[in-house]
Short mmCIF file of C-alpha atoms in Angstrom, two decimals:
data_model
loop_
_atom_site.label_atom_id
_atom_site.label_comp_id
_atom_site.label_asym_id
_atom_site.label_seq_id
_atom_site.Cartn_x
_atom_site.Cartn_y
_atom_site.Cartn_z
CA MET X 110 -36.62 36.93 15.41
CA THR X 111 -34.84 40.02 13.53
CA THR X 112 -31.36 41.18 14.62
CA ARG X 113 -30.34 44.63 15.52
CA ARG X 114 -29.04 45.43 12.01
CA ASP X 115 -32.27 44.06 10.39
CA GLY X 116 -34.34 46.40 12.73
CA HIS X 117 -32.28 49.33 11.72
CA VAL X 118 -32.90 48.68 7.97
CA LEU X 119 -36.60 48.25 8.58
CA MET X 120 -36.72 51.48 10.55
CA LYS X 121 -34.96 53.47 7.83
CA ALA X 122 -37.68 52.23 5.53
CA ASN X 123 -40.34 53.49 7.58
CA VAL X 124 -38.85 56.92 7.98
CA ARG X 125 -38.65 57.39 4.01
CA ALA X 126 -42.45 56.18 3.92
CA VAL X 127 -43.61 58.77 6.51
CA PHE X 128 -41.46 61.48 4.66
CA SER X 129 -43.00 60.78 1.52
CA ALA X 130 -46.62 60.78 2.70
CA CYS X 131 -46.14 64.27 4.38
CA LEU X 132 -44.92 65.55 0.94
CA LEU X 133 -47.94 63.98 -0.62
CA VAL X 134 -50.32 65.77 1.89
CA ASP X 135 -49.03 69.08 0.81
CA LEU X 136 -49.07 68.36 -2.89
CA PHE X 137 -52.37 66.40 -3.14
CA PRO X 138 -55.25 67.40 -0.88
CA ASN X 139 -57.32 64.42 -2.16
CA LYS X 140 -57.20 62.01 0.67
CA SER X 141 -57.90 58.99 -1.44
CA ASN X 142 -55.03 59.77 -3.85
CA ILE X 143 -52.59 60.30 -0.67
CA LYS X 144 -53.77 56.96 0.77
CA LEU X 145 -53.33 55.29 -2.46
CA LEU X 146 -49.77 56.61 -3.20
CA SER X 147 -48.60 56.27 0.39
CA SER X 148 -49.64 52.55 0.55
CA SER X 149 -48.00 51.80 -2.81
CA SER X 150 -44.78 53.88 -1.65
CA ALA X 151 -44.71 51.87 1.58
CA HIS X 152 -45.12 48.62 -0.40
CA SER X 153 -42.44 49.58 -2.79
CA GLN X 154 -40.16 50.39 0.19
CA ARG X 155 -40.87 46.90 1.70
CA ARG X 156 -40.58 45.04 -1.44
CA ALA X 157 -37.00 46.81 -2.36
CA ALA X 158 -35.85 46.31 1.27
CA PRO X 159 -33.87 43.00 1.72
CA SER X 160 -35.20 40.51 4.25
CA GLY X 161 -32.97 39.50 7.09
CA GLY X 162 -32.00 36.03 5.51
CA GLN X 163 -31.36 37.76 2.16
CA TRP X 164 -29.22 40.43 3.62
CA ARG X 165 -27.18 37.95 5.55
CA GLN X 166 -26.74 35.81 2.45
CA SER X 167 -25.64 38.82 0.40
CA SER X 168 -23.25 40.10 3.02
CA LYS X 169 -21.78 36.62 3.40
CA GLU X 170 -21.20 36.41 -0.23
CA GLN X 171 -19.60 39.78 -0.46
CA ARG X 172 -17.29 38.75 2.41
CA GLN X 173 -16.40 35.50 0.56
CA ASP X 174 -15.53 37.24 -2.78
CA GLU X 175 -13.34 39.74 -0.94
CA ALA X 176 -11.73 36.85 1.13
CA LYS X 177 -10.94 34.69 -2.14
CA PRO X 178 -7.89 36.71 -3.45
CA GLN X 179 -6.47 36.86 0.23
CA ARG X 180 -7.02 33.25 0.73
CA ARG X 181 -5.36 32.36 -2.71
CA GLU X 182 -2.41 34.46 -1.61
CA VAL X 183 -2.18 32.81 1.71
CA VAL X 184 -2.32 29.18 0.02
CA GLU X 185 0.26 30.06 -2.44
CA GLN X 186 2.62 31.59 0.18
CA ASP X 187 2.15 28.18 2.31
CA GLN X 188 3.09 26.15 -0.73
CA ARG X 189 6.32 28.25 -1.31
CA LEU X 190 7.25 28.21 2.43
CA GLY X 191 6.46 24.30 2.35
CA GLN X 192 8.64 23.86 -0.63
CA GLU X 193 11.42 25.84 0.87
CA ALA X 194 11.14 23.99 4.28
CA VAL X 195 11.46 20.58 2.71
CA PRO X 196 15.04 19.51 3.63
CA ARG X 197 17.30 18.23 0.70
CA GLY X 198 19.89 15.57 1.76
CA THR X 199 23.54 16.11 1.07
CA CYS X 200 24.94 12.94 2.21
CA GLN X 201 26.75 10.93 -0.55
CA ALA X 202 27.40 7.85 1.39
CA MET X 203 25.06 5.09 2.26
CA CYS X 204 25.62 5.67 6.04
CA PRO X 205 26.49 9.25 7.38
CA ALA X 206 29.87 9.52 8.85
CA ARG X 207 28.42 10.79 12.29
CA GLU X 208 26.17 7.54 12.62
CA LEU X 209 29.03 5.27 11.59
CA ARG X 210 31.21 6.88 14.31
CA ASN X 211 28.43 6.59 16.89
CA ARG X 212 27.65 2.93 15.95
CA GLU X 213 31.38 2.12 16.17
CA ALA X 214 31.68 3.64 19.52
CA GLN X 215 28.52 1.89 20.75
CA ASN X 216 29.48 -1.58 19.16
CA ARG X 217 26.28 -1.50 17.09
CA LEU X 218 27.90 -2.45 13.83
CA HIS X 219 26.07 -5.42 11.98
CA ARG X 220 28.78 -8.11 10.83
CA PHE X 221 27.74 -7.29 7.16
CA GLU X 222 29.03 -3.80 7.87
CA VAL X 223 32.40 -4.62 9.66
CA LEU X 224 35.64 -3.85 7.96
CA PRO X 225 37.38 -7.08 6.97
CA GLY X 226 40.18 -8.04 9.41
CA THR X 227 38.59 -6.31 12.38
CA GLU X 228 35.93 -8.78 13.24
CA ARG X 229 37.83 -10.25 16.11
CA ASP X 230 38.83 -6.82 17.64
CA TRP X 231 37.20 -5.66 20.80
CA ARG X 232 35.62 -2.86 18.91
CA PRO X 233 35.38 -3.75 15.13
CA ARG X 234 35.66 -0.89 12.86
CA GLY X 235 32.88 0.00 10.21
CA ASP X 236 33.58 -0.23 6.43
CA ALA X 237 32.42 3.07 4.90
CA LEU X 238 31.68 1.21 1.67
CA ARG X 239 29.37 -1.45 3.37
CA ALA X 240 27.70 0.32 6.29
CA VAL X 241 24.15 1.37 5.51
CA LYS X 242 22.16 3.93 7.39
CA GLU X 243 19.93 2.08 9.87
CA TYR X 244 16.16 2.69 10.89
CA SER X 245 15.65 4.99 13.75
CA ARG X 246 12.55 5.84 15.47
CA PRO X 247 11.49 9.29 15.61
CA ALA X 248 11.92 10.82 19.12
CA ALA X 249 11.41 14.05 20.89
CA GLY X 250 14.22 16.68 20.54
CA LYS X 251 15.86 14.50 17.74
CA ASP X 252 16.63 16.51 14.56
CA SER X 253 15.82 14.16 11.72
CA THR X 254 15.83 16.98 8.87
CA ASN X 255 19.61 17.51 9.08
CA PRO X 256 20.69 17.60 5.44
CA ALA X 257 23.99 16.13 6.25
CA GLU X 258 22.08 12.97 7.83
CA LEU X 259 19.85 12.62 4.66
CA ARG X 260 20.71 10.90 1.49
CA PRO X 261 19.30 12.29 -1.86
CA PRO X 262 17.20 10.29 -4.13
CA ALA X 263 20.05 9.07 -6.32
CA VAL X 264 22.04 7.79 -3.37
CA LEU X 265 18.96 6.13 -1.78
CA LEU X 266 18.49 4.13 -5.19
CA LYS X 267 22.16 3.35 -5.12
CA THR X 268 21.82 2.03 -1.56
CA VAL X 269 18.67 -0.17 -2.42
CA CYS X 270 20.78 -1.65 -5.43
CA TYR X 271 23.65 -2.39 -3.02
CA LEU X 272 21.26 -4.11 -0.64
CA ILE X 273 19.89 -6.25 -3.32
CA ASP X 274 23.14 -7.16 -5.15
CA GLU X 275 25.61 -7.34 -2.40
CA ILE X 276 23.36 -8.69 0.50
CA ALA X 277 20.14 -10.35 -0.55
CA ALA X 278 21.64 -12.05 -3.68
CA SER X 279 24.82 -13.01 -2.03
CA LEU X 280 25.78 -16.61 -1.92
CA ARG X 281 28.12 -16.07 0.80
CA LEU X 282 26.05 -14.55 3.58
CA HIS X 283 23.47 -16.95 5.42
CA PRO X 284 21.37 -17.77 6.89
CA TRP X 285 18.81 -15.98 4.70
CA THR X 286 16.50 -15.09 7.68
CA GLU X 287 19.44 -12.65 8.90
CA VAL X 288 20.05 -11.44 5.43
CA TYR X 289 16.21 -10.60 5.40
CA SER X 290 16.38 -8.86 8.79
CA PHE X 291 19.34 -6.70 7.70
CA VAL X 292 17.85 -5.64 4.47
CA PHE X 293 14.24 -5.16 5.99
CA ASP X 294 15.69 -2.71 8.59
CA ARG X 295 17.89 -0.73 6.02
CA LEU X 296 14.98 -0.45 3.64
CA ARG X 297 12.86 1.17 6.40
CA GLY X 298 15.77 3.54 6.73
CA VAL X 299 15.74 4.40 3.00
CA LYS X 300 11.86 5.02 3.32
CA GLN X 301 12.29 7.16 6.24
CA ASP X 302 14.74 9.50 4.23
CA MET X 303 12.22 9.37 1.27
CA ILE X 304 9.51 10.63 3.43
CA ILE X 305 11.28 13.44 5.13
CA GLN X 306 12.36 14.84 1.82
CA ARG X 307 9.10 13.98 -0.01
CA VAL X 308 10.83 12.07 -2.83
CA SER X 309 8.74 11.52 -5.86
CA GLY X 310 9.29 10.96 -9.51
CA LEU X 311 11.16 8.04 -11.43
CA ASP X 312 13.64 7.54 -8.45
CA CYS X 313 10.79 7.15 -5.96
CA VAL X 314 9.21 4.54 -8.39
CA ALA X 315 12.42 2.68 -9.04
CA ILE X 316 13.00 2.39 -5.20
CA LEU X 317 9.53 1.22 -4.45
CA GLU X 318 9.32 -1.37 -7.19
CA ARG X 319 12.44 -3.14 -6.05
CA THR X 320 11.34 -2.99 -2.35
CA VAL X 321 7.97 -4.66 -3.17
CA ARG X 322 9.75 -7.27 -5.29
CA PHE X 323 11.89 -7.96 -2.27
CA HIS X 324 9.11 -8.29 0.11
CA ILE X 325 6.96 -10.61 -2.09
CA TYR X 326 9.92 -12.81 -2.76
CA ALA X 327 10.73 -12.83 1.03
CA SER X 328 7.09 -13.81 1.88
CA TYR X 329 7.56 -17.01 -0.33
CA ARG X 330 11.08 -17.74 0.71
CA LEU X 331 10.72 -17.51 4.41
CA CYS X 332 7.34 -19.07 4.62
CA GLY X 333 7.18 -21.40 7.59
CA GLU X 334 9.99 -20.01 9.44
CA PRO X 335 9.77 -19.43 13.15
CA LEU X 336 8.29 -16.28 14.26
CA ARG X 337 11.30 -15.16 16.23
CA LEU X 338 13.14 -15.10 12.79
CA TYR X 339 10.46 -14.07 10.47
CA ASP X 340 6.94 -12.53 11.08
CA PRO X 341 4.71 -12.76 7.98
CA ARG X 342 2.34 -10.28 9.45
CA ILE X 343 4.95 -7.61 9.88
CA ASN X 344 6.32 -8.19 6.19
CA ASP X 345 2.45 -8.07 5.18
CA THR X 346 2.07 -4.75 6.75
CA HIS X 347 5.13 -3.08 5.18
CA LEU X 348 4.45 -4.74 1.79
CA GLN X 349 0.92 -3.25 1.77
CA GLU X 350 2.26 0.28 2.57
CA TYR X 351 4.85 0.00 0.00
CA LEU X 352 2.36 -1.28 -2.74
CA SER X 353 -0.14 1.48 -1.72
CA TRP X 354 2.65 4.33 -2.03
CA LEU X 355 3.69 2.73 -5.39
CA LEU X 356 0.18 2.69 -6.96
CA ASP X 357 -0.49 6.11 -5.89
CA CYS X 358 2.79 7.22 -7.71
CA TYR X 359 1.29 5.55 -10.94
CA ALA X 360 -1.87 7.50 -10.51
CA THR X 361 -0.41 10.84 -9.78
CA GLY X 362 2.81 10.72 -11.81
CA PRO X 363 2.79 12.28 -15.21
CA GLU X 364 5.77 10.10 -16.17
CA PRO X 365 5.16 6.88 -18.22
CA HIS X 366 5.80 3.58 -16.07
CA PRO X 367 6.69 0.58 -18.19
CA ASN X 368 6.32 -1.86 -14.98
CA GLN X 369 2.89 -0.49 -14.08
CA GLU X 370 1.13 -3.52 -15.59
CA GLU X 371 3.35 -5.83 -13.60
CA PHE X 372 2.51 -4.40 -10.20
CA GLN X 373 -1.16 -3.79 -10.72
CA ALA X 374 -1.36 -7.45 -11.40
CA LEU X 375 0.94 -8.39 -8.38
CA ALA X 376 -1.33 -6.31 -6.01
CA LEU X 377 -4.43 -8.06 -7.07
CA LEU X 378 -2.81 -11.52 -6.77
CA TYR X 379 -1.43 -10.77 -3.49
CA ASN X 380 -4.85 -9.40 -2.20
CA LEU X 381 -7.11 -12.01 -3.62
CA GLY X 382 -10.75 -11.59 -2.55
CA SER X 383 -10.23 -8.05 -1.58
CA ALA X 384 -12.94 -5.72 -2.73
CA HIS X 385 -10.87 -2.66 -2.58
CA ALA X 386 -7.98 -4.20 -4.65
CA ALA X 387 -10.67 -5.31 -7.27
CA GLN X 388 -12.14 -1.96 -7.50
CA HIS X 389 -8.85 -0.30 -7.98
CA ILE X 390 -8.34 -2.58 -11.06
CA MET X 391 -11.73 -1.73 -12.37
CA GLU X 392 -10.93 2.04 -12.36
CA LEU X 393 -7.75 1.83 -14.38
CA PRO X 394 -8.07 2.93 -17.97
CA GLU X 395 -9.16 0.37 -20.41
CA ARG X 396 -5.92 -0.12 -22.22
CA LEU X 397 -4.29 -1.07 -18.87
CA ARG X 398 -7.11 -2.99 -17.53
CA SER X 399 -7.12 -5.16 -20.71
CA ALA X 400 -3.42 -6.07 -20.51
CA PRO X 401 -2.76 -9.78 -20.47
CA SER X 402 -1.38 -10.09 -16.96
CA ILE X 403 -3.99 -7.94 -15.38
CA THR X 404 -6.71 -9.98 -17.27
CA LEU X 405 -5.22 -13.22 -15.90
CA ALA X 406 -5.12 -11.81 -12.46
CA LEU X 407 -8.77 -10.84 -12.67
CA SER X 408 -9.71 -14.36 -13.68
CA ILE X 409 -7.74 -15.95 -10.63
CA ASN X 410 -9.56 -13.50 -8.41
CA GLN X 411 -12.81 -14.36 -9.90
CA ALA X 412 -12.20 -18.13 -9.41
CA PHE X 413 -11.22 -17.43 -5.63
CA LEU X 414 -14.37 -15.61 -4.91
CA GLU X 415 -16.26 -18.42 -6.53
CA ARG X 416 -14.39 -20.86 -4.47
CA ASN X 417 -13.40 -22.74 -7.47
CA PRO X 418 -9.98 -23.98 -6.64
CA VAL X 419 -9.62 -26.46 -9.71
CA ARG X 420 -9.83 -23.35 -12.00
CA LEU X 421 -7.71 -21.26 -9.89
CA LEU X 422 -4.81 -23.72 -9.82
CA ARG X 423 -5.17 -24.51 -13.44
CA LEU X 424 -4.79 -20.64 -14.39
CA ALA X 425 -1.97 -20.23 -11.74
CA HIS X 426 0.32 -22.39 -14.04
CA ARG X 427 0.42 -19.40 -16.53
CA LEU X 428 1.90 -17.13 -13.98
CA SER X 429 5.38 -15.98 -13.68
CA PHE X 430 7.50 -16.83 -10.75
CA LEU X 431 7.19 -13.57 -9.01
CA GLN X 432 3.31 -13.56 -9.57
CA THR X 433 3.05 -17.08 -8.10
CA CYS X 434 5.19 -15.84 -5.14
CA ALA X 435 2.38 -13.23 -4.57
CA LEU X 436 -0.31 -15.84 -4.95
CA HIS X 437 1.43 -18.51 -2.67
CA ARG X 438 0.01 -17.49 0.53
CA HIS X 439 -3.55 -18.39 -0.78
CA LEU X 440 -2.41 -21.77 -1.89
CA ALA X 441 -3.18 -23.40 1.43
CA ALA X 442 -6.80 -22.23 1.38
CA CYS X 443 -7.09 -23.50 -2.22
CA HIS X 444 -5.86 -27.05 -1.27
CA ARG X 445 -8.45 -27.11 1.70
CA ASP X 446 -11.21 -25.89 -0.51
CA LEU X 447 -10.57 -28.60 -3.08
CA LEU X 448 -10.27 -31.48 -0.57
CA LEU X 449 -13.48 -30.28 1.11
CA ILE X 450 -15.52 -29.99 -2.08
CA TYR X 451 -14.36 -33.31 -3.22
CA SER X 452 -15.08 -34.90 0.20
CA HIS X 453 -18.66 -33.94 -0.35
CA GLY X 454 -18.93 -34.47 -4.16
CA PHE X 455 -17.51 -37.92 -3.91
CA SER X 456 -18.68 -39.01 -0.60
CA SER X 457 -19.45 -42.67 -1.27
CA ARG X 458 -18.51 -46.07 -0.01
CA ASN X 459 -17.94 -47.51 -3.47
CA CYS X 460 -16.23 -44.42 -5.04
CA ARG X 461 -12.56 -44.33 -5.45
CA PHE X 462 -10.50 -41.48 -6.88
CA PRO X 463 -7.00 -41.90 -8.29
CA LEU X 464 -4.31 -40.31 -6.30
CA ASP X 465 -2.26 -39.35 -9.22
CA ARG X 466 -5.11 -37.40 -10.70
CA LEU X 467 -5.69 -35.58 -7.44
CA ALA X 468 -2.03 -34.71 -7.36
CA GLY X 469 -2.40 -33.20 -10.76
CA LEU X 470 -5.22 -30.97 -9.57
CA LEU X 471 -3.37 -29.94 -6.46
CA SER X 472 -0.26 -29.28 -8.61
CA LEU X 473 1.80 -31.55 -6.06
CA ASP X 474 3.71 -34.82 -6.30
CA THR X 475 2.10 -38.05 -5.07
CA PRO X 476 3.70 -38.41 -1.78
CA LEU X 477 2.85 -34.74 -0.86
CA THR X 478 -0.62 -35.17 -1.99
CA ALA X 479 -1.03 -38.34 0.32
CA GLN X 480 0.44 -36.52 3.17
CA LEU X 481 -1.94 -33.52 2.63
CA CYS X 482 -4.84 -36.11 2.33
CA GLN X 483 -3.94 -37.42 5.70
CA ALA X 484 -3.59 -34.04 7.33
CA TYR X 485 -7.27 -33.37 6.50
CA GLY X 486 -8.56 -36.81 7.43
CA VAL X 487 -8.90 -38.14 3.86
CA GLU X 488 -8.29 -41.71 3.47
CA VAL X 489 -5.67 -43.19 0.96
CA ASN X 490 -5.70 -46.80 0.45
CA ARG X 491 -3.06 -49.26 -0.38
CA ASP X 492 -3.93 -48.99 -4.07
CA ASP X 493 -3.07 -45.11 -4.13
CA GLN X 494 -6.78 -44.57 -4.28
CA VAL X 495 -8.58 -41.63 -2.31
CA VAL X 496 -11.80 -42.65 -0.43
CA PHE X 497 -13.60 -39.36 0.01
CA SER X 498 -16.05 -38.96 2.88
CA LYS X 499 -17.64 -35.80 4.21
CA ALA X 500 -17.85 -37.24 7.65
CA ALA X 501 -14.27 -38.03 7.82
CA PHE X 502 -12.96 -34.53 6.66
CA SER X 503 -11.40 -32.64 9.50
CA GLU X 504 -9.23 -29.69 10.03
CA PRO X 505 -5.64 -30.31 10.81
CA GLU X 506 -4.13 -29.47 14.21
CA GLN X 507 -2.58 -26.02 14.36
CA GLY X 508 1.24 -26.32 13.52
CA LYS X 509 0.75 -29.79 11.95
CA LEU X 510 0.41 -28.61 8.48
CA HIS X 511 3.68 -27.01 7.10
CA CYS X 512 2.69 -24.72 4.39
CA ASN X 513 6.15 -24.56 2.67
CA LEU X 514 5.99 -28.11 1.87
CA TYR X 515 3.19 -27.52 -0.68
CA HIS X 516 4.67 -24.90 -2.88
CA SER X 517 5.69 -27.02 -5.76
CA ILE X 518 3.77 -24.95 -8.12
CA VAL X 519 6.04 -21.90 -7.08
CA SER X 520 9.38 -23.75 -6.67
CA GLU X 521 9.19 -25.26 -10.27
CA LYS X 522 8.85 -21.81 -11.74
CA GLN X 523 12.08 -20.42 -10.22
CA LYS X 524 14.35 -22.57 -12.32
CA ASP X 525 17.65 -20.75 -13.03
CA LEU X 526 16.38 -17.38 -11.89
CA THR X 527 18.75 -15.62 -9.28
CA VAL X 528 17.58 -13.41 -6.56
CA GLN X 529 19.11 -10.42 -8.22
CA ASN X 530 17.00 -10.90 -11.62
CA ILE X 531 13.92 -11.56 -9.50
CA ILE X 532 14.14 -8.26 -7.38
CA HIS X 533 15.57 -6.07 -10.27
CA GLY X 534 12.75 -7.34 -12.53
CA CYS X 535 14.96 -8.94 -15.10
CA ALA X 536 13.01 -12.47 -14.94
#
């Protein structure tokens, strides 16, 4: 079905053909010649005239060619406007003065931010050198882009270093669950300022690296704490977001990143068994993928996928402390798989397995190994020998198995490392 424009084109072609035939009648009385020439003329007209689809395609391409410069100008203008619209913080303090006054008036200061000597006052005063901007949820009508309320990248990095050196690594502040809660919230405030200002570059990487180390260390140190004090799922959610942001900075930033190998390996160790994490590693450049720590992480990931806990735990002894912290959440599954495999492989009435040898395979001391066996229904006789039986193996009751008791492979690596050295990457 032709359109009105297509019909108009065909009508013009027919008019030209008729006019040509009339001229030929006057010039050539011979009818056969007239017929031959008129048919060839009409055929040439039809062949020269574009079909409906061709005309639409050519006109569409013409419009696209004309629109390309205009579209390019619009995109460049939007980019200029976007760059101009990004707010730039001017606050040089860790906490804006306006927020500090409001929180003083509302009595919402944390005890880590109170001016010494005013703790017992009816309304404690805030210490401008210790107060840190807290995280606040976006709300309708709330202006979160005020430059006076935003901290520039250099101040954000200084804030993160203060949270690590003076709060997280402090020996005076306890319990550490409260320390974690305070630092966790203030780091969310730092992240909020970074997103609003679209912070990138070396300052962004430095902040994210310290934040990732803090969350990985906290996942190990607070393992087994009550949910009202520490929620591992919330910590995991934010850690994954920081990791994803950091790896994206590595991929898109032109600057060299000396710590990239460390965090690529940490991301894989923390996400053992993840196809996405393994694929990300395989897409790295060969020079980076063949680095020692990444090669070791790939071997551990392969052992995890093959359900080979003996090899995994043997390779884990070669990890650093922070790498073992990233791995620790998979240790309970490794211990379970090892006992399950041995309960099937050594299931015999006359078979006895030395308890001390099993403790070496599990990287635990002998009493903890016997306690773990008992939790899974594996018998340990009076001679410190393990009697495996596939029929006796059972899953422990929920809440009976305390994961933090079986982290010997992690705790023995910490030695003299301080929290400050761990989070700053000085280990």
